PDB file of C-alpha atoms and ligand atoms in Angstrom:
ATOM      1  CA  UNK A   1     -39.833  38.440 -28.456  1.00 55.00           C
ATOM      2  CA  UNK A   2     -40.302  38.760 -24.447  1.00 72.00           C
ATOM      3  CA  UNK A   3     -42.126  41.316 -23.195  1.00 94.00           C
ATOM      4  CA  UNK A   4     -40.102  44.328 -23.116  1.00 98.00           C
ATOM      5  CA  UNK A   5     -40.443  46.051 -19.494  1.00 98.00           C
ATOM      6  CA  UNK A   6     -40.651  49.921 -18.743  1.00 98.00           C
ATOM      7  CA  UNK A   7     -40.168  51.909 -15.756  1.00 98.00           C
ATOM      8  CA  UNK A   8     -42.118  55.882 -15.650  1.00 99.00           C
ATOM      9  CA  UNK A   9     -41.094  57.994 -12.872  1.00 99.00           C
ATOM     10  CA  UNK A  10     -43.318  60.437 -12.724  1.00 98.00           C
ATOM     11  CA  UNK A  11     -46.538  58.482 -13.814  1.00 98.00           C
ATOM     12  CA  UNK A  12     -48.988  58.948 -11.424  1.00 98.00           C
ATOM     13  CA  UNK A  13     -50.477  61.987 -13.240  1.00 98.00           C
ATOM     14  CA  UNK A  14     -49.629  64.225 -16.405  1.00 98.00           C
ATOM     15  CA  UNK A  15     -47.312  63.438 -18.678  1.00 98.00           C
ATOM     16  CA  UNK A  16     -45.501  60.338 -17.434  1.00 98.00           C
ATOM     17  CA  UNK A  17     -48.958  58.627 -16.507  1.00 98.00           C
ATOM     18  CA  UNK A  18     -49.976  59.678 -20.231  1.00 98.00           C
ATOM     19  CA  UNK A  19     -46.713  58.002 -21.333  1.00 98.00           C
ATOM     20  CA  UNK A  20     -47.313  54.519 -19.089  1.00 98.00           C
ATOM     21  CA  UNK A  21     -50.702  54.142 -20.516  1.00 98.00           C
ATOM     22  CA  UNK A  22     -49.370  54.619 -23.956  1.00 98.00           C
ATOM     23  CA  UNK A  23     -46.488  52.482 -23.065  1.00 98.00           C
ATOM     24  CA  UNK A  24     -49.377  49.462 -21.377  1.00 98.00           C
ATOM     25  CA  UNK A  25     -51.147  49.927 -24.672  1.00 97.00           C
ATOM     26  CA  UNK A  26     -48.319  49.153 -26.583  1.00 97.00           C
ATOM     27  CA  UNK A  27     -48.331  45.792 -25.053  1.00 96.00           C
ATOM     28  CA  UNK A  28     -44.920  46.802 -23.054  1.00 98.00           C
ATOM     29  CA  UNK A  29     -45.221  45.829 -19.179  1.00 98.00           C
ATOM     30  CA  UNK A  30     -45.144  48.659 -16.800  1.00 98.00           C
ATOM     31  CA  UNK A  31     -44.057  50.019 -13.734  1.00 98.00           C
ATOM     32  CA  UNK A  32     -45.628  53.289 -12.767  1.00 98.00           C
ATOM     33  CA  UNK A  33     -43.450  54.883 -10.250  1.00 98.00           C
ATOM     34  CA  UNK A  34     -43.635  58.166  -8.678  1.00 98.00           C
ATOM     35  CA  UNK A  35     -44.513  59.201  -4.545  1.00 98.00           C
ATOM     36  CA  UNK A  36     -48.414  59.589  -4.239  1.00 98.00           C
ATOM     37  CA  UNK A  37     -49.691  56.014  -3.502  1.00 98.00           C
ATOM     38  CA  UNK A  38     -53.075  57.006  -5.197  1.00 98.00           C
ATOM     39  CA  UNK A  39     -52.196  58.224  -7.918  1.00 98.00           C
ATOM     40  CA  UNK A  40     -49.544  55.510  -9.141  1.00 98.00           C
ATOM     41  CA  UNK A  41     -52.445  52.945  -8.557  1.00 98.00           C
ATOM     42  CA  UNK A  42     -54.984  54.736 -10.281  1.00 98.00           C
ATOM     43  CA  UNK A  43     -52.297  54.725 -13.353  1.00 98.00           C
ATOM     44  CA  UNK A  44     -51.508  51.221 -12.890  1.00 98.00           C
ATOM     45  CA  UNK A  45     -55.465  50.500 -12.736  1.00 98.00           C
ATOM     46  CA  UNK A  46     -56.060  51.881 -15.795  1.00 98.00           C
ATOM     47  CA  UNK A  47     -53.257  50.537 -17.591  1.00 97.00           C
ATOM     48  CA  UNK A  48     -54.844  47.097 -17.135  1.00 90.00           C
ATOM     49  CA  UNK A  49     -53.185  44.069 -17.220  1.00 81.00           C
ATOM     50  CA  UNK A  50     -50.057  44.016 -15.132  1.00 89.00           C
ATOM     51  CA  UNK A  51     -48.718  47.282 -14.650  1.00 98.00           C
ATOM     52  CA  UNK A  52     -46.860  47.950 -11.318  1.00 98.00           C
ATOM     53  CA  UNK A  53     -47.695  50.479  -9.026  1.00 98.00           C
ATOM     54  CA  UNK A  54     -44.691  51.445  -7.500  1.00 98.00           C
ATOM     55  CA  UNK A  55     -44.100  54.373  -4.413  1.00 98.00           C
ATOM     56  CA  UNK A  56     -40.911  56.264  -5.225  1.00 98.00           C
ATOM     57  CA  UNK A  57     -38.965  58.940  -4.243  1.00 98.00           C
ATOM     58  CA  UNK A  58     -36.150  60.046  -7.388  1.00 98.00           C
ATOM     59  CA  UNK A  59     -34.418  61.631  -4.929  1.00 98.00           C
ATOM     60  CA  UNK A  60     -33.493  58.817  -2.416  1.00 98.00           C
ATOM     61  CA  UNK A  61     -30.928  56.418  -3.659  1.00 97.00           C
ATOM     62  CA  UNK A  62     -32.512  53.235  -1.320  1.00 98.00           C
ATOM     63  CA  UNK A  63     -36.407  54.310  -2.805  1.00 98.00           C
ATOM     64  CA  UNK A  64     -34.470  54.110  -6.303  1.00 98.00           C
ATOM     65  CA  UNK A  65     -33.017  50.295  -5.439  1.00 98.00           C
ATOM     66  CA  UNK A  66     -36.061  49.150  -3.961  1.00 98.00           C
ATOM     67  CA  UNK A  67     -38.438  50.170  -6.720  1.00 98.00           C
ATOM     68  CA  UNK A  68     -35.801  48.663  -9.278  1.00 98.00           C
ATOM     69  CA  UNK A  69     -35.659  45.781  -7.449  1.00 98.00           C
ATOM     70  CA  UNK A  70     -39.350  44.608  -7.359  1.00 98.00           C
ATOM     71  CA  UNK A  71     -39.925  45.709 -10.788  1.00 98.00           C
ATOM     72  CA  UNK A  72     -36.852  43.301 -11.802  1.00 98.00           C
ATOM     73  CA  UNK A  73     -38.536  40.865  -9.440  1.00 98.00           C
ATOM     74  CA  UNK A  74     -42.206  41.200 -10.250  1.00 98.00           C
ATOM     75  CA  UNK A  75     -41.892  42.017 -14.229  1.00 98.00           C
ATOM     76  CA  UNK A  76     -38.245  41.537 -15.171  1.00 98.00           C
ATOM     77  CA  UNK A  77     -35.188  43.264 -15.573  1.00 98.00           C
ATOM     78  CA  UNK A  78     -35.698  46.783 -17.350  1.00 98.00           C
ATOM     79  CA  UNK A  79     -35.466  47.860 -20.834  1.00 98.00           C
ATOM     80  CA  UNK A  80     -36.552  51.114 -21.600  1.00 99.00           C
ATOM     81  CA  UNK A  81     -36.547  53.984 -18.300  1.00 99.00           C
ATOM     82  CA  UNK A  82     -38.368  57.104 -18.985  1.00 99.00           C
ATOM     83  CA  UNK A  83     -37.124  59.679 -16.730  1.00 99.00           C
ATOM     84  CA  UNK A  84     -40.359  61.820 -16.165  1.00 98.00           C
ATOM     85  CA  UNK A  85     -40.708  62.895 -13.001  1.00 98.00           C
ATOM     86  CA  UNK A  86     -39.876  66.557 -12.382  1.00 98.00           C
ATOM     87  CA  UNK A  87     -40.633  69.680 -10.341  1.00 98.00           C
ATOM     88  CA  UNK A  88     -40.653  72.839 -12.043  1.00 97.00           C
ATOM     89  CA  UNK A  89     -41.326  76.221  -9.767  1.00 95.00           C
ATOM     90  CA  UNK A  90     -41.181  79.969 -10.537  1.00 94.00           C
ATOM     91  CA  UNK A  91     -39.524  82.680  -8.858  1.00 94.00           C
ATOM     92  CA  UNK A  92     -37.532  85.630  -9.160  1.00 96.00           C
ATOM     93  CA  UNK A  93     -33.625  84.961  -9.256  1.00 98.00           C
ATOM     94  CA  UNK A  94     -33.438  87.210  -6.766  1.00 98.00           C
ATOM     95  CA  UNK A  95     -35.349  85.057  -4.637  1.00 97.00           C
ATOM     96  CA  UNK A  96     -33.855  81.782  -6.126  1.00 98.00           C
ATOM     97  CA  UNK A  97     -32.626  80.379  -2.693  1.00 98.00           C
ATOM     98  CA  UNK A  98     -30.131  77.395  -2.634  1.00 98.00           C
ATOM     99  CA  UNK A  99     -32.570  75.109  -1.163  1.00 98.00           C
ATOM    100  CA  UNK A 100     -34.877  76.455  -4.165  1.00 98.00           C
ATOM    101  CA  UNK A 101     -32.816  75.472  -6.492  1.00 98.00           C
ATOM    102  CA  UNK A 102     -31.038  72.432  -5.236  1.00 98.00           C
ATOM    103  CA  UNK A 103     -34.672  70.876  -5.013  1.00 98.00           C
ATOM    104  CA  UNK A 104     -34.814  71.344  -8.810  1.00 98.00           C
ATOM    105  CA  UNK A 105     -31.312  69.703  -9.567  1.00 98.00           C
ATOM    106  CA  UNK A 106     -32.300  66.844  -7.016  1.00 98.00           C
ATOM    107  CA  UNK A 107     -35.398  65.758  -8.521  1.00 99.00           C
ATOM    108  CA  UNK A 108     -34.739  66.587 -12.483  1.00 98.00           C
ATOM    109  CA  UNK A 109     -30.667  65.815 -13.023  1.00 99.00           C
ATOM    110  CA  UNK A 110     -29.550  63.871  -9.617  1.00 98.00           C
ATOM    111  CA  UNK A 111     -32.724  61.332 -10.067  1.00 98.00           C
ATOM    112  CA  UNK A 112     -32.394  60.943 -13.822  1.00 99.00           C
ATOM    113  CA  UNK A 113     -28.634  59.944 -13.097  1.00 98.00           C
ATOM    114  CA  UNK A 114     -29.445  58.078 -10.310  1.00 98.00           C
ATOM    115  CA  UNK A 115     -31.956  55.859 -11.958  1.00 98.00           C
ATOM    116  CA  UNK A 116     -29.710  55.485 -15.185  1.00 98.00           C
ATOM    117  CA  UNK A 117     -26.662  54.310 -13.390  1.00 98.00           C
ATOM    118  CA  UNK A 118     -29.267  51.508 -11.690  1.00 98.00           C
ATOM    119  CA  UNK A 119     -30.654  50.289 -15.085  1.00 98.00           C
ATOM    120  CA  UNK A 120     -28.172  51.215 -18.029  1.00 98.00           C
ATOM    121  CA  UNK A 121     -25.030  48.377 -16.774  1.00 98.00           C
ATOM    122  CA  UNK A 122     -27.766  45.636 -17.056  1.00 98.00           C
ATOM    123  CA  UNK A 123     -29.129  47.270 -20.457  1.00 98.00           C
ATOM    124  CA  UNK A 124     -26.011  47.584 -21.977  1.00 98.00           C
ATOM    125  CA  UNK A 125     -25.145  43.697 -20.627  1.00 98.00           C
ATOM    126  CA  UNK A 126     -28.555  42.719 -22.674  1.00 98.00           C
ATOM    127  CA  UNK A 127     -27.528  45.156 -25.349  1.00 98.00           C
ATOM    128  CA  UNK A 128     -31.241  46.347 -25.715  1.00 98.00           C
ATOM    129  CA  UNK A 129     -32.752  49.361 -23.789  1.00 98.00           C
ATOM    130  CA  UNK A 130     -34.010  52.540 -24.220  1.00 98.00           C
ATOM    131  CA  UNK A 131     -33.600  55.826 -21.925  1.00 99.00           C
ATOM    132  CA  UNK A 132     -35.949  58.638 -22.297  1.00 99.00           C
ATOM    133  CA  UNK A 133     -35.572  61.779 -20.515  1.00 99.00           C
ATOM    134  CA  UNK A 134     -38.120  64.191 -20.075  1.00 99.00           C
ATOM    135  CA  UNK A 135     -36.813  67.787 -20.759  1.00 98.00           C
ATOM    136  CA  UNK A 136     -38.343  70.315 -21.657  1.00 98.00           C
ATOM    137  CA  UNK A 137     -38.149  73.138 -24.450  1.00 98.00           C
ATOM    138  CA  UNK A 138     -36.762  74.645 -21.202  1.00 98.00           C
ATOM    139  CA  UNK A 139     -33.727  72.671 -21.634  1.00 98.00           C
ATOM    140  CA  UNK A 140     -32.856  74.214 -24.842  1.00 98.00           C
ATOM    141  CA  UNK A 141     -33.628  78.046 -24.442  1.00 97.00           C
ATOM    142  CA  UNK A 142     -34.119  80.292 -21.535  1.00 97.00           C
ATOM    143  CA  UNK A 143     -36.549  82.652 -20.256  1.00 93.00           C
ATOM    144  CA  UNK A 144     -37.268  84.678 -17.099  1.00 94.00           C
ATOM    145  CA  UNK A 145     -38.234  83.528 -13.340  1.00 94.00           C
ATOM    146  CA  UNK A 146     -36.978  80.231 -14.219  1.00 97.00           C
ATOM    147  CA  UNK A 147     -33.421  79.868 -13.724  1.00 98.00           C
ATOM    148  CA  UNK A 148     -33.269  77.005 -11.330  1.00 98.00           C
ATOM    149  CA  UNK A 149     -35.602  74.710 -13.777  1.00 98.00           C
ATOM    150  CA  UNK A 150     -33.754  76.172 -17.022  1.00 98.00           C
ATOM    151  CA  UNK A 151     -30.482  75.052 -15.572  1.00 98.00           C
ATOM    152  CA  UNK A 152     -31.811  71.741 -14.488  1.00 98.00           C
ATOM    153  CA  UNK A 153     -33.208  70.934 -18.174  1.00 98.00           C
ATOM    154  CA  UNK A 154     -30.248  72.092 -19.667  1.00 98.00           C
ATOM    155  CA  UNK A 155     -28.082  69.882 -17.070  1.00 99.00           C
ATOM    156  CA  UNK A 156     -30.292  66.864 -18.226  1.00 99.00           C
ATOM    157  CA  UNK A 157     -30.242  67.696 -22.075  1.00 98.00           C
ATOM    158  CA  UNK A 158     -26.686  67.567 -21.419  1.00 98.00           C
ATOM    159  CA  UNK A 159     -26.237  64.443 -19.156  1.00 99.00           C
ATOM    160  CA  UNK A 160     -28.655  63.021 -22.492  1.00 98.00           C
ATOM    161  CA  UNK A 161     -25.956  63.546 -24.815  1.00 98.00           C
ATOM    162  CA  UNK A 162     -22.915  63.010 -23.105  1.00 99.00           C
ATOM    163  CA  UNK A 163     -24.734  59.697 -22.343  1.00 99.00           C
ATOM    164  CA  UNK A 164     -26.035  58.500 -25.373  1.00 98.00           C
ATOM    165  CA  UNK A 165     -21.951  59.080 -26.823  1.00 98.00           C
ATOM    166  CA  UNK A 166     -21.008  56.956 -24.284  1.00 98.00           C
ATOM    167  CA  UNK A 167     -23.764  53.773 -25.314  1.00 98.00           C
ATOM    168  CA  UNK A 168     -23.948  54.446 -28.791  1.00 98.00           C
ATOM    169  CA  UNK A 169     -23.788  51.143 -31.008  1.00 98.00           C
ATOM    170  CA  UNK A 170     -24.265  48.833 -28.038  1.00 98.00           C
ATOM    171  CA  UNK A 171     -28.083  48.993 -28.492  1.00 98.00           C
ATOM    172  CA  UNK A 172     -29.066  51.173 -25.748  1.00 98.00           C
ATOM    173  CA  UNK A 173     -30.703  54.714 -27.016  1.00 98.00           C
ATOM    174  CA  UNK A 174     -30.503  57.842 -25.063  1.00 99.00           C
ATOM    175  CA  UNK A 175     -33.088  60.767 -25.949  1.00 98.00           C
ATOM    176  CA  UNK A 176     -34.330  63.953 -24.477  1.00 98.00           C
ATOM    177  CA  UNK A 177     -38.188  65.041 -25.119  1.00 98.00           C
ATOM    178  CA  UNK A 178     -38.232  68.876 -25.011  1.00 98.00           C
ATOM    179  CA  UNK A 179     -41.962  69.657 -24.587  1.00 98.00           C
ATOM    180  CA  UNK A 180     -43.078  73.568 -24.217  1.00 98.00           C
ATOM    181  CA  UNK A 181     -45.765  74.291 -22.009  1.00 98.00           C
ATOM    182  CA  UNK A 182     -47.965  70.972 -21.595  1.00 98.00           C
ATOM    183  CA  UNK A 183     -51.827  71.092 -20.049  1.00 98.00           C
ATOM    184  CA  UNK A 184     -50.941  69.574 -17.109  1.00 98.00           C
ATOM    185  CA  UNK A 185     -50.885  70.160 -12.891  1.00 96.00           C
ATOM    186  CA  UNK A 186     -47.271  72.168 -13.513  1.00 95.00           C
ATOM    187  CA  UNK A 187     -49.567  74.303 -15.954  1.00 97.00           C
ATOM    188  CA  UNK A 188     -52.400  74.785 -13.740  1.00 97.00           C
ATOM    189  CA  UNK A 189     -50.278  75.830 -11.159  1.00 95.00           C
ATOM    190  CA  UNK A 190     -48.101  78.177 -12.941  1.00 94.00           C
ATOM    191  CA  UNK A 191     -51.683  79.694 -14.261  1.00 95.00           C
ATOM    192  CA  UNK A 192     -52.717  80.189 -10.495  1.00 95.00           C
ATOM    193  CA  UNK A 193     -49.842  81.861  -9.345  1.00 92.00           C
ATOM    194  CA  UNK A 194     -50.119  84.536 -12.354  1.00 93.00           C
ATOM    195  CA  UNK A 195     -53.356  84.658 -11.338  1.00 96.00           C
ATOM    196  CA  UNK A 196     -52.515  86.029  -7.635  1.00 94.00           C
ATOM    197  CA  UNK A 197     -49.107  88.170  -9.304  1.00 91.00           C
ATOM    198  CA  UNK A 198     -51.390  89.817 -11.865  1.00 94.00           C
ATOM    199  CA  UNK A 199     -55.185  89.443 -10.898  1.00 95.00           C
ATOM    200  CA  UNK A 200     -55.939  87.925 -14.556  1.00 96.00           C
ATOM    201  CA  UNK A 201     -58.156  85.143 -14.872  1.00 97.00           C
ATOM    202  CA  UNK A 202     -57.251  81.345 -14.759  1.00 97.00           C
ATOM    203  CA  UNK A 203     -58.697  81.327 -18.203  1.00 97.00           C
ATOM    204  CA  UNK A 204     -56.392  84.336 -19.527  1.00 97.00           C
ATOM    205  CA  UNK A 205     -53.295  83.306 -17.701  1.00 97.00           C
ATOM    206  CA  UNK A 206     -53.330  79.333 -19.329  1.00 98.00           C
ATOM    207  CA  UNK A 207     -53.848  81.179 -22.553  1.00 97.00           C
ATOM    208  CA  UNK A 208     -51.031  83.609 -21.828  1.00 96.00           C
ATOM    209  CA  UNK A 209     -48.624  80.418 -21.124  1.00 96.00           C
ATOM    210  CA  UNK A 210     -49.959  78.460 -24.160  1.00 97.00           C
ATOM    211  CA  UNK A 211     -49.025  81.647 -26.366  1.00 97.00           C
ATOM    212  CA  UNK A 212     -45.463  81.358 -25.142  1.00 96.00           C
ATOM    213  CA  UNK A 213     -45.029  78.223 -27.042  1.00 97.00           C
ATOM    214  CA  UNK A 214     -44.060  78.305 -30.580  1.00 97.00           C
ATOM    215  CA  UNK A 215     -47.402  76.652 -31.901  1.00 97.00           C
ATOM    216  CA  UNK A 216     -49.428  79.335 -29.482  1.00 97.00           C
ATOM    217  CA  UNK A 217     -50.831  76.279 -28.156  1.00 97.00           C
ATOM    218  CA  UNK A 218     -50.881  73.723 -25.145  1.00 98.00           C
ATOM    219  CA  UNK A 219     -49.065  70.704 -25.803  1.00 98.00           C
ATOM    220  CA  UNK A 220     -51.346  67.653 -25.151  1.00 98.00           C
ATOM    221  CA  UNK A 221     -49.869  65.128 -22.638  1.00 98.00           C
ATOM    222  CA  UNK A 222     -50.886  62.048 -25.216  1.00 98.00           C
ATOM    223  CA  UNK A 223     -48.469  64.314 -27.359  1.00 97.00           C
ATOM    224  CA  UNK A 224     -45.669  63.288 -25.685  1.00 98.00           C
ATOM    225  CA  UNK A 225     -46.482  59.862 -25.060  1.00 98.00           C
ATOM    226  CA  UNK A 226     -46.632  59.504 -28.396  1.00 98.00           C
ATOM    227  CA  UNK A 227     -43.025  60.708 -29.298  1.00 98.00           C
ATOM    228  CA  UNK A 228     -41.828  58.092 -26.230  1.00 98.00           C
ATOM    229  CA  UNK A 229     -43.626  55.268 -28.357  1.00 98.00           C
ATOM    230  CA  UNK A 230     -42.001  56.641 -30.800  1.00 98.00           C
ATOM    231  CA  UNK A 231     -38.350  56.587 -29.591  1.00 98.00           C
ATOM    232  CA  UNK A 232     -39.181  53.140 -27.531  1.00 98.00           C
ATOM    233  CA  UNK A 233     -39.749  51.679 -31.465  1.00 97.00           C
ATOM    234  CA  UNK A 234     -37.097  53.406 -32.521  1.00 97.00           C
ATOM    235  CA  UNK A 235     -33.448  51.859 -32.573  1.00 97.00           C
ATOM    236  CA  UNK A 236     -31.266  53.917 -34.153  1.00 97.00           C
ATOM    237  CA  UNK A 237     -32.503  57.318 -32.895  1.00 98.00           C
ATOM    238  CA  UNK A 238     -29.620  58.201 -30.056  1.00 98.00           C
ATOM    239  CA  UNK A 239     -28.581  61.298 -28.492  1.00 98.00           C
ATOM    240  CA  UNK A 240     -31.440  63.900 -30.252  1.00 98.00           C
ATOM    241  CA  UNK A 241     -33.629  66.279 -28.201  1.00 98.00           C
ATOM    242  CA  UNK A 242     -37.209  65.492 -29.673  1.00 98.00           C
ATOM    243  CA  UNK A 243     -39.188  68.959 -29.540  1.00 98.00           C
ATOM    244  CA  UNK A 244     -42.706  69.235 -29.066  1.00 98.00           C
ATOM    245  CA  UNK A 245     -43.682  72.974 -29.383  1.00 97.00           C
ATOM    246  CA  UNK A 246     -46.907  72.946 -30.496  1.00 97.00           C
ATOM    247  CA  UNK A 247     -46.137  73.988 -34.273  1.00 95.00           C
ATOM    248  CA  UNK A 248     -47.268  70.375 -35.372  1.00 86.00           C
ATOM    249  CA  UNK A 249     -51.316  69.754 -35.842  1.00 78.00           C
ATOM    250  CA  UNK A 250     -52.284  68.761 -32.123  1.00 69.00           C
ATOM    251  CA  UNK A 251     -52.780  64.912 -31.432  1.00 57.00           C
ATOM    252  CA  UNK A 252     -56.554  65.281 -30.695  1.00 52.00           C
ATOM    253  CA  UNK A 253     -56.903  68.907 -32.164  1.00 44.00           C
ATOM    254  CA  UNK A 254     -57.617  70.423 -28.637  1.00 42.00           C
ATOM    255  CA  UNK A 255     -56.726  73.982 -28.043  1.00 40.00           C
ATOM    256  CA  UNK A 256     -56.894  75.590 -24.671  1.00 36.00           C
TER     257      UNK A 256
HETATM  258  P1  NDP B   1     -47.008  66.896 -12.946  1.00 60.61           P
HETATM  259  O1  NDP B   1     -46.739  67.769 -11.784  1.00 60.61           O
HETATM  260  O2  NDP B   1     -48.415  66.631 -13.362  1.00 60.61           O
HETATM  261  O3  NDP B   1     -46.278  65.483 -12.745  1.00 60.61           O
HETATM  262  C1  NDP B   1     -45.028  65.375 -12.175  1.00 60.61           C
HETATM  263  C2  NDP B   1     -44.834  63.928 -11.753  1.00 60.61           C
HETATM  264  O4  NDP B   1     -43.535  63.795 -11.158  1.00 60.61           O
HETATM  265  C3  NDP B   1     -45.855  63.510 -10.718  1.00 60.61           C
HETATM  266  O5  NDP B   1     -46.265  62.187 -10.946  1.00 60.61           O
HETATM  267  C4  NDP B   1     -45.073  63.598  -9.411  1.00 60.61           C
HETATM  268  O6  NDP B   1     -45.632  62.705  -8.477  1.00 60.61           O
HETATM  269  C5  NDP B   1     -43.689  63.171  -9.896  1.00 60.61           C
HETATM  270  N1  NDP B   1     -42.625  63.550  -8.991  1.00 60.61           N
HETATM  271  C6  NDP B   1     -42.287  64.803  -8.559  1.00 60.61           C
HETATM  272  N2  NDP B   1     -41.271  64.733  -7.685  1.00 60.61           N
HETATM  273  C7  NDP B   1     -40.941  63.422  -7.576  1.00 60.61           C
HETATM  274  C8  NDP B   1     -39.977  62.707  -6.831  1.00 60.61           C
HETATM  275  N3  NDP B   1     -39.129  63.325  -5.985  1.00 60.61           N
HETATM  276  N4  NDP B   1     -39.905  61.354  -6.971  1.00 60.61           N
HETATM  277  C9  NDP B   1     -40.774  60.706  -7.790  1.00 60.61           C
HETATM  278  N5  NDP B   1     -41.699  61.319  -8.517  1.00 60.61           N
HETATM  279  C10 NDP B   1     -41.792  62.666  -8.403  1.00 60.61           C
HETATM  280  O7  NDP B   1     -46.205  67.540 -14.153  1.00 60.61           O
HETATM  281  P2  NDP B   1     -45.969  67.119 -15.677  1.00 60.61           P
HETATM  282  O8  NDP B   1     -46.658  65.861 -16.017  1.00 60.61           O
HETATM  283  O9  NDP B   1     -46.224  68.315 -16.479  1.00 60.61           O
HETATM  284  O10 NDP B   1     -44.385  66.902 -15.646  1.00 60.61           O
HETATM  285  C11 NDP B   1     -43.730  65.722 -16.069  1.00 60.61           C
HETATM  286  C12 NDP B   1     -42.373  66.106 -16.623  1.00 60.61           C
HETATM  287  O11 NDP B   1     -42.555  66.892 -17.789  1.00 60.61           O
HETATM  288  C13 NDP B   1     -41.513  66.932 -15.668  1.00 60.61           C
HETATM  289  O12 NDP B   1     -40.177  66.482 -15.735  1.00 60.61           O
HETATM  290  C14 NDP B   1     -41.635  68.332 -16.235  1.00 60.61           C
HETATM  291  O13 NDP B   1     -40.529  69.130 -15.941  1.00 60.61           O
HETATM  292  C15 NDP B   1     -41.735  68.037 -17.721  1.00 60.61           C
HETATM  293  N6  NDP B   1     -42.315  69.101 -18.517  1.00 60.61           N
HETATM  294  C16 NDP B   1     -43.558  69.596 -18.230  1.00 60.61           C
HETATM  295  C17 NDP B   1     -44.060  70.648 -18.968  1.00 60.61           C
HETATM  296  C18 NDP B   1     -45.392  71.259 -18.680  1.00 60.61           C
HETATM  297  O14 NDP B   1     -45.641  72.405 -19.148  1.00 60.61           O
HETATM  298  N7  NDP B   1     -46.301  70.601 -18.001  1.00 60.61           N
HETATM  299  C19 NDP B   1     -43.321  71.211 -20.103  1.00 60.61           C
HETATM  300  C20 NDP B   1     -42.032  70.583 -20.330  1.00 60.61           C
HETATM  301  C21 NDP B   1     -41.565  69.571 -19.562  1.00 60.61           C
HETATM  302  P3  NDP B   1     -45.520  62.855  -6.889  1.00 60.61           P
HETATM  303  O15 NDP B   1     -45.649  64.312  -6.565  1.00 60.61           O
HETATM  304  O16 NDP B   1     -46.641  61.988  -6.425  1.00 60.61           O
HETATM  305  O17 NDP B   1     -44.185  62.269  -6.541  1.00 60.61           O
END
């Protein structure tokens, strides 16, 4: 079987460069995408062999054909997307402003379509392929200062399902992973700013988001690489939202 090829938005750092180095370890060639330079080598450097560094911007259409374009070129054509990159900010829906929240729908539902539309035609023409979107437990419940992310997971849990309908027994998967809170930069940053709302420590406000997930844990990034590996070796799985909240034992048993 030819190498299969895989395209992570989103995996310079966190979760989606936790996912390409499962991904490169699973002997699956890959193209690490997302817009710091730095950080999509450093991915690409440590996923060894020859994974594709790759400067991209989900929310520009011509960013989106170039970067499918040399990965076609330089790897091959692409069968399994994982839709990772996303922004997710706080604020008070009073002070949701439209740019506020358009941001959020450009970069987690207009760039998951966008890159979808590029790669699922060919997929469905090779009748292999595998899209993975990365939601978020936020995509399937709500909760306060959040609204513009909670309505952008939702929107891509739902583009997930009305998608994989559409592919289903043509060989192409669709899936959603729903992580809660995950120990990465989005986490450290939400930490800070309760830090400078409340005066807690850093220390007291990760705890107080890791106690918001179900398992009163953080999720581990390597968590949620593992459920893509999962669903990439997985072809009859199609259409499911794949929750990670922290209630199963943790992948290397750290707690934060
Ligand atoms: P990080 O902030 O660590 O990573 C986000 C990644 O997305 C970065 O590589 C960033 O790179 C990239 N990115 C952001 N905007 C764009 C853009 N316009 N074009 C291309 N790439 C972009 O966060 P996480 O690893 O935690 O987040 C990954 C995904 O997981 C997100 O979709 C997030 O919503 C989701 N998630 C995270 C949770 C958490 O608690 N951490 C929980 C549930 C879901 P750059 O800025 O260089 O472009």
């Amino acid at each position: 079987m030819a190498t299969r090829v895989a395209l992570v938005t989103g995996g310079g750092r966190g979760i989606g460069r936790a996912i390409a180095l499962r991904l490169a370890a699973d002997s699956l060639a890959v193209a690490v995408a997302a817009r710091t330079r730095q950080q999509v080598e450093d991915t690409a450097r440590a996923a060894g062999g020859g994974a594709l560094p790759l400067v991209l911007d989900v929310t520009d259409a011509a960013s989106i054909a170039a970067a499918i374009e040399r990965t076609t070129r330089e790897l091959g054509p692409i069968d399994v997307l994982v839709n990772n990159a996303g922004i997710a900010e706080s604020a008070p829906f009073a002070k949701t402003e439209p740019e506020f929240w358009d941001r959020h729908f450009a970069v987690n539902v207009r760039g998951p379509y966008l890159m979808a539309r590029a790669v699922v035609p060919g997929m469905l023409q090779r009748r292999w392929g595998r899209v993975i979107n990365v939601a978020s437990l936020a995509g399937l419940v709500g909760s306060p200062y959040v609204t513009a992310y909670t309505a952008s997971k939702h929107a891509l849990v739902g583009f997930t399902r009305a998608l994989a309908t559409e592919v289903s027994g043509r060989g192409v998967t669709v899936n959603a992973l729903c992580p809660g809170f995950t120990a990465t930069d989005i986490v450290w940053s939400g930490a800070r700013n309760i830090v400078t709302k409340t005066g807690k420590s850093f220390d007291d406000a990760v705890k107080a988001l890791a106690e918001l997930n179900p398992g009163r844990r953080l999720i581990e990034p390597d968590e949620v690489a593992d459920a893509a590996a999962r669903l990439v070796a997985d072809d009859t799985t199609n259409g499911e939202t794949v929750v990670l909240d922290g209630t199963a034992p943790a992948a290397k048993g750290v707690m934060r």
